[in-house]
XYZ file of C-alpha atoms in Angstrom:
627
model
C 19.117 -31.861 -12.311
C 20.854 -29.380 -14.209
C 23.746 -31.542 -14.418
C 21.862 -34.076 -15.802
C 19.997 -31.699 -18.334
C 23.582 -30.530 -19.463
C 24.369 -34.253 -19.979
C 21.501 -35.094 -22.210
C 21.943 -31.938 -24.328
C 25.984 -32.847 -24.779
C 25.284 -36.018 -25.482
C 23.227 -35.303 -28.086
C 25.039 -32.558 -29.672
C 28.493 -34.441 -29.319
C 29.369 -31.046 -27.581
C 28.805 -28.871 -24.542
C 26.512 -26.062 -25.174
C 26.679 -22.510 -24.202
C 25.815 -21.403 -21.230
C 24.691 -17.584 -20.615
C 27.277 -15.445 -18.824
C 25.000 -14.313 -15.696
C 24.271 -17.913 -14.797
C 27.056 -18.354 -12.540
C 26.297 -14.965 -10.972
C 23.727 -14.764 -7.717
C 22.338 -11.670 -9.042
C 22.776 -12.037 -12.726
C 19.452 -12.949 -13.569
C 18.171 -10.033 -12.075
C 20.714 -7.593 -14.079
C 19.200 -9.269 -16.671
C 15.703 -8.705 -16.044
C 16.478 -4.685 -15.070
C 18.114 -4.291 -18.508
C 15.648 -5.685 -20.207
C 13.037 -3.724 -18.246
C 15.238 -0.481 -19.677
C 15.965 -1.237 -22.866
C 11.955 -1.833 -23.393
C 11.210 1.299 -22.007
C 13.473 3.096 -23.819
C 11.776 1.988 -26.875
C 8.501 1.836 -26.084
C 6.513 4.196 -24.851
C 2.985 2.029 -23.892
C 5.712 -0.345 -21.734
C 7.168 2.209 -20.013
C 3.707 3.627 -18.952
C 2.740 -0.117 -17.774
C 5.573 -0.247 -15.966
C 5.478 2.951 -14.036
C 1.777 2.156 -13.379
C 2.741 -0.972 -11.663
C 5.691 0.363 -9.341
C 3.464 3.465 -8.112
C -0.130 2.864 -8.305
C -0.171 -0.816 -7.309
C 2.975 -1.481 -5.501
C 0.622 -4.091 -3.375
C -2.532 -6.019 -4.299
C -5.686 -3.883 -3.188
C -7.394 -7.222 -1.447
C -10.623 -6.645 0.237
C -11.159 -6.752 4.040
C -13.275 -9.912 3.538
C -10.403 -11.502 2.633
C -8.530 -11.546 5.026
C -9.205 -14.003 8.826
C -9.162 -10.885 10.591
C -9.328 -6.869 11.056
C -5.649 -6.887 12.620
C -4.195 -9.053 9.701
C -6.154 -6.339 6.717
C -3.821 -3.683 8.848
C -0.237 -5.885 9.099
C -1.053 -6.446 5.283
C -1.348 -2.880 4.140
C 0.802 -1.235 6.708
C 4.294 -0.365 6.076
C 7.105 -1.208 8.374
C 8.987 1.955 8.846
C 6.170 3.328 10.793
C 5.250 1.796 14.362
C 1.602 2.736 13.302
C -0.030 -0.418 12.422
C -2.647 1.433 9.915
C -0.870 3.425 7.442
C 0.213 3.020 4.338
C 3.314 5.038 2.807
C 3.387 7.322 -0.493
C 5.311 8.589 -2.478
C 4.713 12.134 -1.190
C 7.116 13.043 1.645
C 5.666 12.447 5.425
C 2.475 11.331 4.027
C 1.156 7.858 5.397
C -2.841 7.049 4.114
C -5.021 4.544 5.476
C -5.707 2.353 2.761
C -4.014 1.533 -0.440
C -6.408 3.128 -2.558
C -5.839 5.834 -0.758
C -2.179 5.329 -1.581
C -2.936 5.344 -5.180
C -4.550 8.654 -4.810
C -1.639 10.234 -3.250
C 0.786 9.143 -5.158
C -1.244 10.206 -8.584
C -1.353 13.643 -6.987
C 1.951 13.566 -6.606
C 3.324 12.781 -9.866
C 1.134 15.449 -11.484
C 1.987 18.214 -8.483
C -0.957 18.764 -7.387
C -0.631 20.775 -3.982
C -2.965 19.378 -1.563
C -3.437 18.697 2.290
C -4.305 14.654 3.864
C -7.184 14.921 6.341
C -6.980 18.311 7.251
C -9.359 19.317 10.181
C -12.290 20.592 8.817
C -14.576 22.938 12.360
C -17.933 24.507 12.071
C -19.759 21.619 10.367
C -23.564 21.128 11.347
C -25.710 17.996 10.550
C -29.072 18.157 9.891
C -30.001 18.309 13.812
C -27.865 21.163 14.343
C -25.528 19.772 15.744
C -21.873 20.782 15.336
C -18.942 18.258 14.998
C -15.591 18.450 13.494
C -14.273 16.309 10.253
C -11.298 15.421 8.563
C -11.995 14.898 4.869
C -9.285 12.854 3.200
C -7.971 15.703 0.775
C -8.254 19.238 0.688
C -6.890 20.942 -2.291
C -5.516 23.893 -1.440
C -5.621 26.145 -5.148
C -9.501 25.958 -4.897
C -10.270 25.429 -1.170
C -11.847 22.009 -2.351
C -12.007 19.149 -0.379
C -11.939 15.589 -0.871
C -13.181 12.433 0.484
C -12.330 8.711 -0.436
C -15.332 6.594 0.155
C -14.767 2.725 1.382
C -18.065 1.828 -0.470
C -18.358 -0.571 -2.894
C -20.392 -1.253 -6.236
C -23.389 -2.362 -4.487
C -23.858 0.027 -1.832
C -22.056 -1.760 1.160
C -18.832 -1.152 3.012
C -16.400 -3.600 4.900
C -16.563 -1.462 7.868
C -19.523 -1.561 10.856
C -21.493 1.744 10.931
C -19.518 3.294 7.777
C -22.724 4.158 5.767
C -24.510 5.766 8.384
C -20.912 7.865 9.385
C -21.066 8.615 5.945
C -24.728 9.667 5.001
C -23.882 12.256 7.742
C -20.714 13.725 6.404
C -22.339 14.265 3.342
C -25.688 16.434 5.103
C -22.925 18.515 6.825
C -20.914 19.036 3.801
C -23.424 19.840 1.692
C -24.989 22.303 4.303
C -21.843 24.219 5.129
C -21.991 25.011 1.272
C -18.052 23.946 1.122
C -16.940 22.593 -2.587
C -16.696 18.911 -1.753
C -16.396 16.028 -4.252
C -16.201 12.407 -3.968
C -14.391 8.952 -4.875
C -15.863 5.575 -3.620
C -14.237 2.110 -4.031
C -16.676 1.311 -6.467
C -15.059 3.583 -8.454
C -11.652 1.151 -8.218
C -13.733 -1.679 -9.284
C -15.489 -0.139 -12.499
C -11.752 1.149 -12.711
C -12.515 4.715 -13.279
C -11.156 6.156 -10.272
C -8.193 7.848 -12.043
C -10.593 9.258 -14.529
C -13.395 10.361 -11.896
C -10.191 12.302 -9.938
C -8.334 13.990 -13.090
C -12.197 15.175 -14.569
C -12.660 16.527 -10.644
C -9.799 18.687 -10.370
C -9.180 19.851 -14.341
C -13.373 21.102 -13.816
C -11.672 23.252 -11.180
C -9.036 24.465 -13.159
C -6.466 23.033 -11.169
C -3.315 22.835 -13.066
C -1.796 19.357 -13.719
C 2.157 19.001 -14.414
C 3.309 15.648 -14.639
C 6.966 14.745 -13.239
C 9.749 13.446 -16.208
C 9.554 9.599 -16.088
C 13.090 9.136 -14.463
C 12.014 11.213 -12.046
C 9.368 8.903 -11.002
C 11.272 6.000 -11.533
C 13.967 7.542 -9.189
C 11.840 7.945 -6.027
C 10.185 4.330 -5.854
C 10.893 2.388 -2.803
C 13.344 -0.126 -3.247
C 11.403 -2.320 -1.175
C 8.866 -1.925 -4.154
C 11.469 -2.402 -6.642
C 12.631 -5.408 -5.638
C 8.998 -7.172 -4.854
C 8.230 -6.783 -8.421
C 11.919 -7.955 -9.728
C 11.149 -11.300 -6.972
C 7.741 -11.682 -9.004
C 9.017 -10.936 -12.603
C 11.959 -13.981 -12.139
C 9.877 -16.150 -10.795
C 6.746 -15.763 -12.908
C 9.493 -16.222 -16.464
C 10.673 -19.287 -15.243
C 6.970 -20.638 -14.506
C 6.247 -19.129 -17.980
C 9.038 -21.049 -19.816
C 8.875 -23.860 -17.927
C 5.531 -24.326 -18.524
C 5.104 -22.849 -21.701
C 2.173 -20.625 -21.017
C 0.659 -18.069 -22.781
C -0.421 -14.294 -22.102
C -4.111 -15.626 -23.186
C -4.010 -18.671 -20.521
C -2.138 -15.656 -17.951
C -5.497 -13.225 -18.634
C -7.859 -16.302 -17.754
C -6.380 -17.008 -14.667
C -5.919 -12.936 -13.935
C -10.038 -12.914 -13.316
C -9.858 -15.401 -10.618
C -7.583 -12.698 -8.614
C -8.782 -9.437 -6.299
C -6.782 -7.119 -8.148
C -7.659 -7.600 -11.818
C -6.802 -3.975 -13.260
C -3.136 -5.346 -11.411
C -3.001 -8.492 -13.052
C -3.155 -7.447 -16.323
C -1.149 -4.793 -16.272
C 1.628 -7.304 -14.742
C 0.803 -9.800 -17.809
C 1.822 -7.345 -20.663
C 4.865 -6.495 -18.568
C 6.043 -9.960 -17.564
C 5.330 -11.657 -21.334
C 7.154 -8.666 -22.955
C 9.827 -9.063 -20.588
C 10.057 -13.102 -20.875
C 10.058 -12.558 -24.690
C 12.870 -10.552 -24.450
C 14.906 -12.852 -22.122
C 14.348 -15.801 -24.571
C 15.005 -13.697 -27.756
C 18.519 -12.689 -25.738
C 19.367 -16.296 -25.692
C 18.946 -17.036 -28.835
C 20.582 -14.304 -30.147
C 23.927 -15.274 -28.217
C 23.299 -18.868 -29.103
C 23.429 -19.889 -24.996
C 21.473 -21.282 -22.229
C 20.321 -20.559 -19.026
C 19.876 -23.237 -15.856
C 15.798 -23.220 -17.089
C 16.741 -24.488 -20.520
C 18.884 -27.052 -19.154
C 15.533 -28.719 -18.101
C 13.502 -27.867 -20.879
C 16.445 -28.364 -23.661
C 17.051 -32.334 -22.042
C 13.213 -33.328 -21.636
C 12.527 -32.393 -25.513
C 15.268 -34.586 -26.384
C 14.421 -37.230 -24.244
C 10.571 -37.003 -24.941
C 11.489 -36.976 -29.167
C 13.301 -40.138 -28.519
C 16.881 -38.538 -29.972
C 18.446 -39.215 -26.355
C 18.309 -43.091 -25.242
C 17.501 -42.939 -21.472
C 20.509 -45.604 -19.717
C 18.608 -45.753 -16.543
C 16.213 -48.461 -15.118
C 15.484 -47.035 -11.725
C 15.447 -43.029 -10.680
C 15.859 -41.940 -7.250
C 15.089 -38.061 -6.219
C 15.895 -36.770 -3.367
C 14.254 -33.397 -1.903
C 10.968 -34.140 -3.980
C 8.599 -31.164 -2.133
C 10.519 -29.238 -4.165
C 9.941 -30.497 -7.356
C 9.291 -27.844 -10.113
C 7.022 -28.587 -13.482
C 10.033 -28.976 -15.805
C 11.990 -31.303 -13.620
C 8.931 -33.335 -13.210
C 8.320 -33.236 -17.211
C 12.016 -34.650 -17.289
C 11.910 -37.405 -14.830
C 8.379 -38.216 -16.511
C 10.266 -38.299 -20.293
C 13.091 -41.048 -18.776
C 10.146 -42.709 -17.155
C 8.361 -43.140 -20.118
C 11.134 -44.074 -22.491
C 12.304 -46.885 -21.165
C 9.896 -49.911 -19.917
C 9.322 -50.863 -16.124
C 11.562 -48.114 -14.979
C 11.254 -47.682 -11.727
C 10.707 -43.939 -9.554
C 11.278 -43.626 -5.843
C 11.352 -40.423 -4.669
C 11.853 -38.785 -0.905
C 10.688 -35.534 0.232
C 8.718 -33.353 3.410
C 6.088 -31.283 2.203
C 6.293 -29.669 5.150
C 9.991 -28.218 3.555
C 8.593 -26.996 0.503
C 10.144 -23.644 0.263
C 10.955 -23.018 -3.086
C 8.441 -21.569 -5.544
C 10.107 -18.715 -5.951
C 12.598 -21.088 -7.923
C 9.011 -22.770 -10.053
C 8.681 -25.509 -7.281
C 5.681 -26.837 -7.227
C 4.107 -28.516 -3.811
C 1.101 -30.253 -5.519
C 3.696 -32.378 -7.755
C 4.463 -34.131 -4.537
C 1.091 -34.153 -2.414
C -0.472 -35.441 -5.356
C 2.474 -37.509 -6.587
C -0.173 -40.876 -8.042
C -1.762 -37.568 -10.470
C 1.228 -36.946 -11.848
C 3.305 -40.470 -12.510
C 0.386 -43.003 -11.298
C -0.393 -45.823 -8.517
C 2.275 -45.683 -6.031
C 3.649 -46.959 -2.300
C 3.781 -44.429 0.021
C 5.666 -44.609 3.206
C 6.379 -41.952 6.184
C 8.620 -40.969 7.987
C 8.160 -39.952 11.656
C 11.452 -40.168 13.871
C 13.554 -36.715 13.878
C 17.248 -36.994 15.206
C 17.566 -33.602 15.527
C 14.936 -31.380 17.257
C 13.523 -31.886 21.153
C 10.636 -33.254 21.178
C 8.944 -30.021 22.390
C 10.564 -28.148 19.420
C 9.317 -30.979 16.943
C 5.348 -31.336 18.254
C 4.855 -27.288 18.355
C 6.540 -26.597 15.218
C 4.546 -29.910 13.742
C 1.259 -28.209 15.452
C 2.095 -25.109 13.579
C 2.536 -25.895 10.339
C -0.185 -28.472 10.482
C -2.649 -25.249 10.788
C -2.785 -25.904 7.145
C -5.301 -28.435 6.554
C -3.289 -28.925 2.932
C -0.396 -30.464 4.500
C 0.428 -34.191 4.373
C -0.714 -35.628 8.678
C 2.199 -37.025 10.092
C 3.185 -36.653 14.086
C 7.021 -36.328 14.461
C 8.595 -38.531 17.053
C 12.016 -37.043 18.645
C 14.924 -39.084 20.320
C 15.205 -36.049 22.277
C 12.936 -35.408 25.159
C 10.034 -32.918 26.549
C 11.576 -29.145 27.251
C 10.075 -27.243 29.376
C 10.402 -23.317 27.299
C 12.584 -24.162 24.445
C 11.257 -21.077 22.637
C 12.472 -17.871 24.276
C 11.002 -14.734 22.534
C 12.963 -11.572 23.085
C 11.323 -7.868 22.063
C 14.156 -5.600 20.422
C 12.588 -1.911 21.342
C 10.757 0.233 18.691
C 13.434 0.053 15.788
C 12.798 -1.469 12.167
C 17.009 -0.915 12.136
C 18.850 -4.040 11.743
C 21.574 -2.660 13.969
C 19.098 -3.122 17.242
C 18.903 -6.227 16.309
C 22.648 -6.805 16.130
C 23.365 -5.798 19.132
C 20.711 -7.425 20.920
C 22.371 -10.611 19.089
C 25.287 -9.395 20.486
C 23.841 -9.288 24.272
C 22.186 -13.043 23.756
C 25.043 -14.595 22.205
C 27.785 -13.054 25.325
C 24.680 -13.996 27.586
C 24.580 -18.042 26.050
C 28.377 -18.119 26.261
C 28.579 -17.239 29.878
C 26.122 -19.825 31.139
C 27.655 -22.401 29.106
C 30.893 -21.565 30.363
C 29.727 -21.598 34.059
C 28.232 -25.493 33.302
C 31.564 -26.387 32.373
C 33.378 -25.191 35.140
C 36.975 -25.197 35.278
C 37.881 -28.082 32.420
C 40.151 -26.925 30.086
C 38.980 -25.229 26.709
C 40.883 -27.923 24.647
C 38.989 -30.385 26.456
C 35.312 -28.614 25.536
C 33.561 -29.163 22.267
C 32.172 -25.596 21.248
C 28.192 -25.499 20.923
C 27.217 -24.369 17.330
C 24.691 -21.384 17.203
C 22.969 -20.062 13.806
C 22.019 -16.974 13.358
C 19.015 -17.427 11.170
C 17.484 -14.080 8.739
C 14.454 -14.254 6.223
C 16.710 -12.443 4.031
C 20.320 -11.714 3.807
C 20.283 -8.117 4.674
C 19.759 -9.582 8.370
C 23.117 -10.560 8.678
C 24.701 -9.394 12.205
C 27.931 -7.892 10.569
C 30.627 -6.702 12.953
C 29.723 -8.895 15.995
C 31.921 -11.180 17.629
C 30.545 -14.830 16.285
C 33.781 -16.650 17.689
C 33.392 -16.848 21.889
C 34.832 -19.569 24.080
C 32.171 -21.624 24.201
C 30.069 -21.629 21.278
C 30.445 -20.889 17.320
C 27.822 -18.649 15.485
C 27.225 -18.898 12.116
C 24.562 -16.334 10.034
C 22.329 -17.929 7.183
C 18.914 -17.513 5.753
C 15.978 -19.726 6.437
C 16.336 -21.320 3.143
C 20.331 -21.676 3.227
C 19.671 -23.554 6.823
C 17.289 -25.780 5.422
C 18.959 -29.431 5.973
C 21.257 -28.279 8.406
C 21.371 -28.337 12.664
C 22.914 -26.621 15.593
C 22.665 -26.307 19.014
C 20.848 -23.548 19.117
C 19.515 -20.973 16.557
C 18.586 -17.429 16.784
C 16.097 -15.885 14.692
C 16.045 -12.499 13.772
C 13.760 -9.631 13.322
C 10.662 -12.213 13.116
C 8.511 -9.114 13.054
C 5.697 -7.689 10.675
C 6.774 -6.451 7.236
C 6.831 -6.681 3.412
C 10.213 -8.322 4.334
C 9.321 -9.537 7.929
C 8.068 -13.145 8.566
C 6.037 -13.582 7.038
C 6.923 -11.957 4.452
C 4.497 -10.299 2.244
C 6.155 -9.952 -0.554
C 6.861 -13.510 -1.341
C 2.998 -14.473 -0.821
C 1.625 -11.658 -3.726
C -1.326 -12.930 -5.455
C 0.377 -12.054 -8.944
C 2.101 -15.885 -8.415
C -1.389 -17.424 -8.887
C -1.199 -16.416 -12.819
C 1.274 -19.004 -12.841
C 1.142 -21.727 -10.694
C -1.052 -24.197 -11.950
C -2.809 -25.336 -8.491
C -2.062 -22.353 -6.019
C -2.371 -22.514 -2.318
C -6.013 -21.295 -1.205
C -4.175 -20.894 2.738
C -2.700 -17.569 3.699
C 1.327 -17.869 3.857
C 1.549 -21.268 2.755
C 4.822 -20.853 1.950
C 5.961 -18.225 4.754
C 4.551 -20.796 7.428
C 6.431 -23.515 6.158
C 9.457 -21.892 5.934
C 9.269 -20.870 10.166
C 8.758 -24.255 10.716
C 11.825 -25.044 8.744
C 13.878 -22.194 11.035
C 12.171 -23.094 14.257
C 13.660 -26.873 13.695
C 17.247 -26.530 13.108
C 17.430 -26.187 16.807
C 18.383 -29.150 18.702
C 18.256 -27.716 22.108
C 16.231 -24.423 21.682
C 15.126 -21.433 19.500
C 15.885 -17.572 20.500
C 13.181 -15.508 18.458
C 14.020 -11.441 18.512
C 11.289 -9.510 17.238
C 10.304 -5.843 16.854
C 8.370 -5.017 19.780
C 5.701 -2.595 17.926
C 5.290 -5.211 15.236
C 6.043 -8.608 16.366
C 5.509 -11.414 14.272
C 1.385 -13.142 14.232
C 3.700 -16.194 14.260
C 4.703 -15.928 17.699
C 1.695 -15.144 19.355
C 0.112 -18.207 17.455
C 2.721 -20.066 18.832
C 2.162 -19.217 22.277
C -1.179 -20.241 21.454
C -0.641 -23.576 20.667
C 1.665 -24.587 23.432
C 1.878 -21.914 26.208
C 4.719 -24.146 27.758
C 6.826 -24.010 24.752
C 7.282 -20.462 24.357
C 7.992 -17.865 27.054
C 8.259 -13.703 26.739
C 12.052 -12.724 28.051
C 14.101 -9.715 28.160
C 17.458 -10.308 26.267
C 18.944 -10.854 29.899
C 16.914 -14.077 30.411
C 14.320 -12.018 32.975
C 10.584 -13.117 32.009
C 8.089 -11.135 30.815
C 4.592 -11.365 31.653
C 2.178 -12.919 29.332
C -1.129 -11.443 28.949
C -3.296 -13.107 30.875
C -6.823 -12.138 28.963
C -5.227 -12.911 25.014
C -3.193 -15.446 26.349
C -0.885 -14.793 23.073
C 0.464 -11.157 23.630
C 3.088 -9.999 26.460
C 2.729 -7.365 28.920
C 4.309 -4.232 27.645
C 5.655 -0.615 29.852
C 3.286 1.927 28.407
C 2.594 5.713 29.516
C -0.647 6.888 29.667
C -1.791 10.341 27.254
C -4.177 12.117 30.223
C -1.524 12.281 33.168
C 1.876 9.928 31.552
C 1.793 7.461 33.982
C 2.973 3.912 33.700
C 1.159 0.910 32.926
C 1.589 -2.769 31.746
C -0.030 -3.023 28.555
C -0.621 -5.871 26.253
C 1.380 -6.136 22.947
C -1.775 -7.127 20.965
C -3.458 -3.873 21.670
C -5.757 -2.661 19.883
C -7.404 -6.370 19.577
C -6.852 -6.663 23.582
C -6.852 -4.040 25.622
C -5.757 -5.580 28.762
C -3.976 -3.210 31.472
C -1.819 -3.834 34.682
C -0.895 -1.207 37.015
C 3.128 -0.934 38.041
């Protein structure tokens, strides 16, 4: 496309244009963008402010419970990964993990203003209004004026997400306001009315408690990378949806009340349409072009008639991952010319690419877009088993939104394709390494003990992939070379296309950069995509089923044993006889029997430390075996 886009342009011209100096660079768009981000800041003030606002007080979209399937999925959303605790959040304030990210936003207000304070501090000697004593934790006690604090999960109209909250609550406040302690209040209603800032800072300056905001570098300087780089992901993506389809910040603040977090969304408009400005006024000032202009720049020529379209019939490969520009250009040669013809191949179950502007609505609604059309499928896979090929085709197909099809493989029935391997308590990519390690010396030897004695000249070597969500994954320092079998590390998306033998997926575990991956799915992407996806990790789900199909002959998943992946459990769910629990030595591990989706785990208990077998989905099943 971009080759063809250059084309037009020279053609045109009578020379080649100039193209920007970071396009040839993976990461040059992105130095872009960061400069830009500074050079704003440092020259305006109101930015800056936006900015900052965005990377500490809503690092995350503050979605309701309701809107999520599940209780367990409201937690994996707003937990953070570094902890094995499945409910809190982090903050910016050392050793500090909240419950909720409004909470979050609390904290981390406190903290860039210094305000000393204590997080749910036991609170004895309370009374309710039968006498009776109990013992509290209110969310904040302040410790200059002895006040304490509590954060309220009530909403505008009097209700609250969570059974028996009001009543709990109605309670706390008797016993509070008996014990004569200096108590104040902040509800999520507050959030909504987005006053809760305002509410806090009138709270504590009545008390005279002295606020002493930290120097804006300062700030900047202790955000979570993890943070940092979810909004730099959304800021490059959302410019090249912007340019590409020319929108507006008006059309961007109509779409921004269809989302949870408004207050969020428009915050993230004046960011993102300052910052897109500034990318475009950078191009023309150096008189270049970046890949997104090589679309744009060709279908404005083509569409005004000053290029002369050669071609009578267009074929496009990879079509699920068509993006609103491209389309606009294939739609301009269309046009131009009379009876040209369009055939066009894609899988929307392979659409993995809106982070690039893709757009998977182009395709599943293909006769919208260019008009009547044949349509043709197909079903046969040369690659995958066909026990690999019907549960991944089961699991993506979850998504009522995704083209029916049932995959037919050369290969036959299975029986466990799918091995699932915990890696014990550790977010650190090294225990996953050398578990990789382990499997890959453990796959070699069995291989090598099928072959028997025939020489190694004689014996073609099976090809493994190491497969990451993201790059950082990458096994370094392991032996990928054995005797028997070649490994090879790539992301999901760099495998797409490609087979192996065998494929081993790593850290498929819970996590803003876990699978799937949260940060990838933010809401802030529905601003620009003209038809988003109403079903949770559209995306994310197609791009497992992507990674769970490179596999001719099976699929090792390692996963973080306090956090493993809703994928695999769903898995297990659909075909029980497909996936099987294993230690990294090839020993099985018991499936729970009551969930029938979690695994039997070696837990000790808090009264007397003995052991038990406990199930991995715990706290949603709480089934036990004794050892």
């Amino acid at each position: 496309f971009h080759a063809l886009g250059l084309n037009v342009i020279e053609t045109v011209n009578e020379s080649p244009p100039k193209i920007a100096n970071w396009v040839e660079h993976a990461a040059g768009r992105t130095q872009v963008v960061s400069q830009i981000i500074k050079e704003i800041s440092d020259n305006d003030a109101e930015f800056s402010q936006l900015w900052k606002e965005l990377l500490i007080y809503y690092p995350k979209a503050d979605l309701p419970v309701h809107s999520f399937s599940c209780d367990i999925d409201y937690q994996r959303y707003i937990a953070d990964r570094s902890t094995n605790n499945n409910a809190t959040v982090m903050t910016q304030a050392e050793n500090i993990f909240v419950r909720s990210l409004q909470e979050q936003r609390i904290v981390n207000w406190l903290w860039e203003h210094q305000v000393e304070f204590k997080y749910e501090e036991t609170l004895t000697g309370l009374r309710d209004q039968n006498g009776k004593s109990f013992t509290a934790k209110p969310d904040f006690y302040y410790t200059q004026t002895q006040t304490y604090h509590e954060h309220l999960a009530i909403n505008s109209n009097g209700s609250s997400p969570f059974d028996g909250y009001i009543e709990k609550t109605k309670s706390k406040r008797t016993a509070y306001k008996l014990s004569g302690i200096d108590y104040f209040e902040t509800t999520s209603a507050d959030v909504e009315k987005n006053e809760l800032i305002a509410k806090l800072e009138k709270e504590l300056t009545t008390r005279d408690i002295m606020l002493d905001r930290r120097p804006h570098e300062e700030v900047l300087k202790a955000v979570s990378p993890v943070v940092m780089r979810r909004y730099h992901t959304l800021l490059l993506t959302c410019i090249q949806h912007i340019r590409a389809s020319r929108l507006t910040a008006e059309m961007l603040r109509v779409r921004a009340d269809t989302l949870h977090d408004k207050k969020r969304a428009k915050i993230f408009i004046e960011v993102v349409m300052r910052v897109t400005e500034a990318f475009e006024r950078k191009l023309a000032q150096e008189g270049s072009i970046d890949f997104d202009s090589m679309i744009g720049g060709a279908t404005d020529l083509v569409a005004s008639g000053r290029y002369n379209s050669p071609f009578s019939l267009i074929l496009v490969d990879e079509f699920q991952d068509i993006s609103p520009s491209r389309a606009s250009l294939i739609r301009a040669l269309k046009n131009q010319r009379p009876f040209t013809k369009l055939f066009t191949v894609g899988d929307d179950w392979q659409s993995i690419y809106r982070f690039t502007g893709s757009d998977i609505t182009i395709f599943t609604d293909f006769d919208e877009h260019f008009g009547d059309c044949w349509k043709g499928k197909l079903q046969t896979t040369f690659r995958s088993n066909q026990t690999i090929a019907t549960t991944a085709g089961d699991f993506v197909k979850k998504n009522p939104q995704q083209i029916a099809k049932s995959v037919a493989a050369i290969k036959g029935i299975v029986k466990h394709p799918i091995r699932a391997i915990p890696v014990n308590g550790s977010t650190n990519k090294h225990a996953f390494s050398a578990t990789c390690n382990r499997l890959l010396s453990r796959m070699n030897y069995l291989i090598a003990s099928k072959e028997g004695d025939r020489p190694i000249s004689e014996i073609k070597k099976l090809k493994v992939y190491l497969l990451g969500r993201y790059r950082h994954l990458d096994p370094k320092g392991i032996q990928l070379e054995r005797s028997h079998l070649s490994a090879e590390f790539m992301t999901f998306h760099k495998a797409k296309g490609l087979e192996s033998d065998y494929t081993i997926l790593l850290d498929v575990s819970e996590g803003a950069y876990g699978v799937p991956s949260q940060i990838e799915d933010d809401e802030l992407l529905n601003l620009v995509i003209p038809r988003p996806e109403t079903y949770p990790y559209a995306e994310e789900r197609r791009l497992f089923y992507v990674a769970l199909t490179r596999a001719s002959r099976g699929v090792f998943i390692l996963f973080n044993q306090s956090k493993p992946s809703r994928y695999i459990s769903e898995i297990k769910l659909l075909s029980p006889s497909a996936l099987r629990y294993e230690s990294v030595d090839g020993k099985e591990i018991l499936s729970c029997s009551r969930c029938g989706e979690g695994f039997m785990l070696l837990r000790k208990s808090k009264k007397n430390a003995s052991e038990f077998l406990g199930c991995s989905n715990f706290p949603v099943c709480k089934n036990t075996i004794p050892t």
